[in-house]
CSV table of C-alpha atoms in Angstrom, one decimal:
chain,number,residue,atom,x,y,z
A,4,LYS,CA,-6.1,7.1,17.2
A,5,ASN,CA,-5.3,6.0,13.6
A,6,GLU,CA,-7.2,7.8,10.9
A,7,VAL,CA,-8.0,4.4,9.3
A,8,GLU,CA,-9.0,1.5,11.5
A,9,GLN,CA,-9.5,-2.1,10.5
A,10,SER,CA,-11.1,-4.9,12.3
A,11,PRO,CA,-10.5,-7.6,13.1
A,12,GLN,CA,-6.7,-7.5,13.2
A,13,ASN,CA,-6.5,-11.3,12.9
A,14,LEU,CA,-9.1,-13.7,11.6
A,15,THR,CA,-9.1,-17.5,11.3
A,16,ALA,CA,-12.0,-19.1,9.4
A,17,GLN,CA,-12.9,-22.6,8.2
A,18,GLU,CA,-13.1,-23.2,4.4
A,19,GLY,CA,-16.5,-22.2,3.1
A,20,GLU,CA,-17.3,-19.6,5.7
A,21,PHE,CA,-18.5,-16.1,4.9
A,22,ILE,CA,-16.0,-13.5,6.0
A,23,THR,CA,-16.3,-9.8,6.7
A,24,ILE,CA,-13.5,-7.4,7.2
A,25,ASN,CA,-14.3,-3.8,8.3
A,26,CYS,CA,-12.6,-0.5,7.7
A,27,SER,CA,-13.6,2.8,9.4
A,28,TYR,CA,-12.0,6.1,8.8
A,29,SER,CA,-12.2,9.5,10.4
A,30,VAL,CA,-11.1,11.8,7.5
A,31,GLY,CA,-12.9,13.0,4.4
A,32,ILE,CA,-11.9,10.8,1.5
A,33,SER,CA,-12.3,10.8,-2.3
A,34,ALA,CA,-12.0,7.0,-2.6
A,35,LEU,CA,-11.2,3.9,-0.7
A,36,HIS,CA,-9.0,1.0,-2.0
A,37,TRP,CA,-9.0,-2.6,-0.8
A,38,LEU,CA,-5.7,-4.3,-1.3
A,39,GLN,CA,-4.5,-7.9,-0.8
A,40,GLN,CA,-1.0,-8.9,0.3
A,41,HIS,CA,0.2,-12.5,0.3
A,42,PRO,CA,3.1,-13.5,2.6
A,43,GLY,CA,6.3,-12.5,0.9
A,44,GLY,CA,4.3,-11.2,-2.0
A,45,GLY,CA,3.4,-7.9,-3.5
A,46,ILE,CA,0.2,-6.0,-3.2
A,47,VAL,CA,-2.7,-6.8,-5.4
A,48,SER,CA,-5.6,-4.4,-6.0
A,49,LEU,CA,-9.0,-5.7,-5.2
A,50,PHE,CA,-11.4,-2.8,-5.4
A,51,MET,CA,-11.4,0.9,-5.5
A,52,LEU,CA,-14.7,2.6,-4.7
A,53,SER,CA,-16.2,5.9,-3.7
A,54,SER,CA,-19.8,4.8,-3.2
A,55,GLY,CA,-22.1,1.8,-3.2
A,56,LYS,CA,-21.0,-1.7,-3.8
A,57,LYS,CA,-18.7,-3.6,-6.1
A,58,LYS,CA,-18.5,-7.4,-6.7
A,59,HIS,CA,-15.8,-9.5,-8.3
A,60,GLY,CA,-16.2,-13.2,-8.1
A,61,ARG,CA,-16.5,-14.2,-4.5
A,62,LEU,CA,-15.4,-10.8,-3.2
A,63,ILE,CA,-17.8,-7.9,-2.4
A,64,ALA,CA,-16.9,-4.5,-1.2
A,65,THR,CA,-19.3,-1.9,0.1
A,66,ILE,CA,-18.8,1.7,1.3
A,67,ASN,CA,-21.0,4.0,3.3
A,68,ILE,CA,-19.6,7.5,2.9
A,69,GLN,CA,-21.9,9.1,5.5
A,70,GLU,CA,-20.9,6.5,8.1
A,71,LYS,CA,-17.3,6.6,7.0
A,72,HIS,CA,-17.2,2.8,6.8
A,73,SER,CA,-16.4,0.1,4.3
A,74,SER,CA,-16.6,-3.7,4.4
A,75,LEU,CA,-14.9,-6.4,2.4
A,76,HIS,CA,-16.8,-9.7,2.2
A,77,ILE,CA,-15.5,-13.0,1.0
A,78,THR,CA,-18.1,-15.6,0.3
A,79,ALA,CA,-17.3,-19.4,0.3
A,80,SER,CA,-13.8,-18.7,1.6
A,81,HIS,CA,-10.9,-20.9,0.5
A,82,PRO,CA,-7.4,-21.4,1.9
A,83,ARG,CA,-6.0,-19.5,-1.1
A,84,ASP,CA,-7.8,-16.4,0.3
A,85,SER,CA,-5.3,-16.4,3.2
A,86,ALA,CA,-3.5,-13.1,3.1
A,87,VAL,CA,-3.4,-9.7,4.7
A,88,TYR,CA,-6.2,-7.4,3.5
A,89,ILE,CA,-5.4,-3.7,3.7
A,90,CYS,CA,-7.8,-0.8,3.5
A,91,ALA,CA,-6.4,2.5,2.1
A,92,VAL,CA,-8.1,5.8,1.8
A,93,ARG,CA,-7.3,8.7,-0.5
A,94,ARG,CA,-8.0,12.1,1.0
A,95,PHE,CA,-9.3,15.2,-0.7
A,96,SER,CA,-5.8,16.4,-1.4
A,97,GLY,CA,-3.7,17.2,-4.4
A,98,THR,CA,-1.2,14.5,-3.8
A,99,TYR,CA,-3.7,11.6,-3.7
A,100,LYS,CA,-1.5,9.8,-1.3
A,101,TYR,CA,-2.9,6.9,0.6
A,102,ILE,CA,-3.5,6.5,4.3
A,103,PHE,CA,-3.4,2.8,5.2
A,104,GLY,CA,-5.2,0.7,7.8
A,105,THR,CA,-3.0,-1.7,9.7
A,106,GLY,CA,-4.3,-4.7,7.8
A,107,THR,CA,-6.4,-7.8,8.7
A,108,ARG,CA,-4.5,-11.0,8.6
A,109,LEU,CA,-6.8,-13.8,7.4
A,110,LYS,CA,-6.1,-17.5,7.6
A,111,VAL,CA,-8.6,-19.9,6.0
A,112,LEU,CA,-8.2,-23.5,7.2
A,113,ALA,CA,-9.0,-26.4,4.9
B,2,GLY,CA,6.2,-2.7,-19.1
B,3,ALA,CA,3.0,-4.3,-18.0
B,4,GLY,CA,3.3,-3.4,-14.4
B,5,VAL,CA,5.4,-1.5,-11.9
B,6,SER,CA,8.8,-3.0,-11.4
B,7,GLN,CA,11.3,-2.5,-8.7
B,8,SER,CA,14.9,-3.5,-8.2
B,9,PRO,CA,16.6,-5.1,-6.5
B,10,SER,CA,14.0,-7.4,-5.0
B,11,ASN,CA,16.3,-8.0,-2.0
B,12,LYS,CA,19.1,-5.9,-0.6
B,13,VAL,CA,21.3,-6.7,2.4
B,14,THR,CA,23.7,-4.0,3.5
B,15,GLU,CA,25.9,-3.1,6.4
B,16,LYS,CA,25.0,-0.3,8.7
B,17,GLY,CA,26.5,2.9,7.5
B,18,LYS,CA,26.4,2.1,3.8
B,19,ASP,CA,24.4,3.9,1.2
B,20,VAL,CA,21.7,2.1,-0.8
B,21,GLU,CA,19.7,2.9,-4.0
B,22,LEU,CA,16.4,1.4,-4.7
B,23,ARG,CA,14.8,1.7,-8.2
B,24,CYS,CA,11.3,1.9,-9.4
B,25,ASP,CA,10.0,1.6,-12.9
B,26,PRO,CA,6.4,2.8,-13.1
B,27,ILE,CA,3.8,1.8,-15.6
B,28,SER,CA,4.4,3.6,-18.8
B,29,GLY,CA,2.4,6.8,-19.1
B,30,HIS,CA,1.8,7.1,-15.3
B,31,THR,CA,2.8,10.5,-14.2
B,32,ALA,CA,2.2,10.0,-10.5
B,33,LEU,CA,4.7,7.9,-8.5
B,34,TYR,CA,4.7,7.1,-4.8
B,35,TRP,CA,7.2,5.5,-2.4
B,36,TYR,CA,5.9,3.7,0.7
B,37,ARG,CA,7.6,1.7,3.4
B,38,GLN,CA,6.4,-1.3,5.3
B,39,SER,CA,8.4,-2.2,8.4
B,40,LEU,CA,8.2,-5.6,9.9
B,41,GLY,CA,4.8,-6.1,11.6
B,42,GLN,CA,3.8,-2.5,10.8
B,43,GLY,CA,1.4,-1.0,8.3
B,44,LEU,CA,2.3,0.9,5.2
B,45,GLU,CA,3.5,4.4,5.5
B,46,PHE,CA,3.8,7.1,2.9
B,47,LEU,CA,7.3,8.5,2.1
B,48,ILE,CA,7.2,10.7,-1.0
B,49,TYR,CA,5.0,11.6,-4.0
B,50,PHE,CA,6.2,12.6,-7.5
B,51,GLN,CA,4.1,14.3,-10.1
B,52,GLY,CA,6.3,14.2,-13.2
B,53,ASN,CA,9.8,14.9,-12.1
B,54,SER,CA,8.9,17.1,-9.2
B,55,ALA,CA,8.1,16.0,-5.6
B,56,PRO,CA,5.3,18.2,-4.2
B,57,ASP,CA,5.0,16.0,-1.1
B,58,LYS,CA,8.0,14.8,0.7
B,59,SER,CA,6.3,14.8,4.1
B,60,GLY,CA,6.8,11.1,4.8
B,61,LEU,CA,10.6,11.0,4.5
B,62,PRO,CA,11.8,10.0,8.0
B,63,SER,CA,15.1,11.9,8.0
B,64,ASP,CA,17.5,13.8,5.8
B,65,ARG,CA,19.3,10.5,5.1
B,66,PHE,CA,16.4,9.7,2.7
B,67,SER,CA,16.1,11.3,-0.7
B,68,ALA,CA,14.5,10.5,-4.0
B,69,GLU,CA,14.6,11.7,-7.5
B,70,ARG,CA,12.7,11.0,-10.7
B,71,THR,CA,14.1,11.6,-14.1
B,72,GLY,CA,12.3,11.8,-17.5
B,73,GLY,CA,9.0,11.5,-15.7
B,74,SER,CA,9.6,7.8,-15.5
B,75,VAL,CA,12.2,5.9,-13.4
B,76,SER,CA,12.6,6.9,-9.7
B,77,THR,CA,15.4,6.2,-7.3
B,78,LEU,CA,15.1,6.2,-3.5
B,79,THR,CA,18.5,6.7,-1.8
B,80,ILE,CA,19.1,6.0,1.8
B,81,GLN,CA,22.5,7.3,3.1
B,82,ARG,CA,24.3,5.9,6.1
B,83,THR,CA,21.7,3.2,6.6
B,84,GLN,CA,20.6,2.3,10.1
B,85,GLN,CA,19.1,-1.0,11.3
B,86,GLU,CA,15.7,0.7,11.7
B,87,ASP,CA,15.7,1.3,8.0
B,88,SER,CA,15.1,-2.4,7.4
B,89,ALA,CA,11.8,-2.7,5.7
B,90,VAL,CA,10.0,-3.4,2.5
B,91,TYR,CA,10.1,-0.4,0.2
B,92,LEU,CA,7.1,-0.3,-2.2
B,93,CYS,CA,6.6,1.9,-5.2
B,94,ALA,CA,3.3,2.6,-6.8
B,95,SER,CA,2.2,4.6,-9.8
B,96,SER,CA,-1.0,6.0,-11.1
B,97,ASN,CA,-2.5,8.0,-13.9
B,98,PRO,CA,-4.2,11.1,-12.6
B,99,GLY,CA,-6.5,11.0,-15.6
B,100,GLY,CA,-7.6,7.5,-14.9
B,101,SER,CA,-10.5,6.1,-13.0
B,102,TYR,CA,-10.2,6.9,-9.2
B,103,ASN,CA,-6.5,7.6,-9.6
B,104,GLU,CA,-6.0,4.0,-8.6
B,105,GLN,CA,-2.5,3.2,-7.6
B,106,PHE,CA,-0.7,0.1,-8.9
B,107,PHE,CA,2.0,-1.4,-6.7
B,108,GLY,CA,5.3,-2.9,-7.5
B,109,PRO,CA,6.6,-6.1,-5.8
B,110,GLY,CA,8.8,-4.1,-3.4
B,111,THR,CA,12.4,-4.2,-2.3
B,112,ARG,CA,13.2,-5.9,0.9
B,113,LEU,CA,16.0,-4.0,2.6
B,114,THR,CA,17.9,-5.6,5.5
B,115,VAL,CA,20.5,-3.5,7.3
B,116,LEU,CA,22.9,-5.6,9.4
């Protein structure tokens, strides 16, 4: 079993829909990072959080440390949101290296 | 520079050849990471640098892979005697351990294709 699990693996939505991507992890972490990767493109940082909730534009990220779970929400989805969304956790370790989920491939149809 | 840069952006090589991939981290970032993303796979950790030393090399898949960092800045990932299974996107990230959350900032990656 992967230490970081994401669901769903693939998601197709209609423009305007509310989208939720989930990330569950089984290890103790010091922070969780949501990343976005467009096809052929680099990785863009969305949020890094260790507790509570963060909001930026149409994106909202929440984390529940006790339940070892985080969600990324996209409100009023748009075709330009189509990308792979990756959850990465940073363990309590001196190297701060990330452990990555396998990603959620989102396609938003116009 | 303003962000993490990597070169080359694309590299095609023949099986058995050596390749060098370069990473220029954000100025002032003392931590540098190399990751690999194989086709259809998730990201996997390769090696971590703090300054010029590499306290965690646990992700290097074989002794054909090595990396160095000089001057606490530029890093080079070297793959010797490349194999087809080395084909992947190699990503570099840097962070400032004194910064908020030790957030990592990623470069655009180098796409390596081994024929």
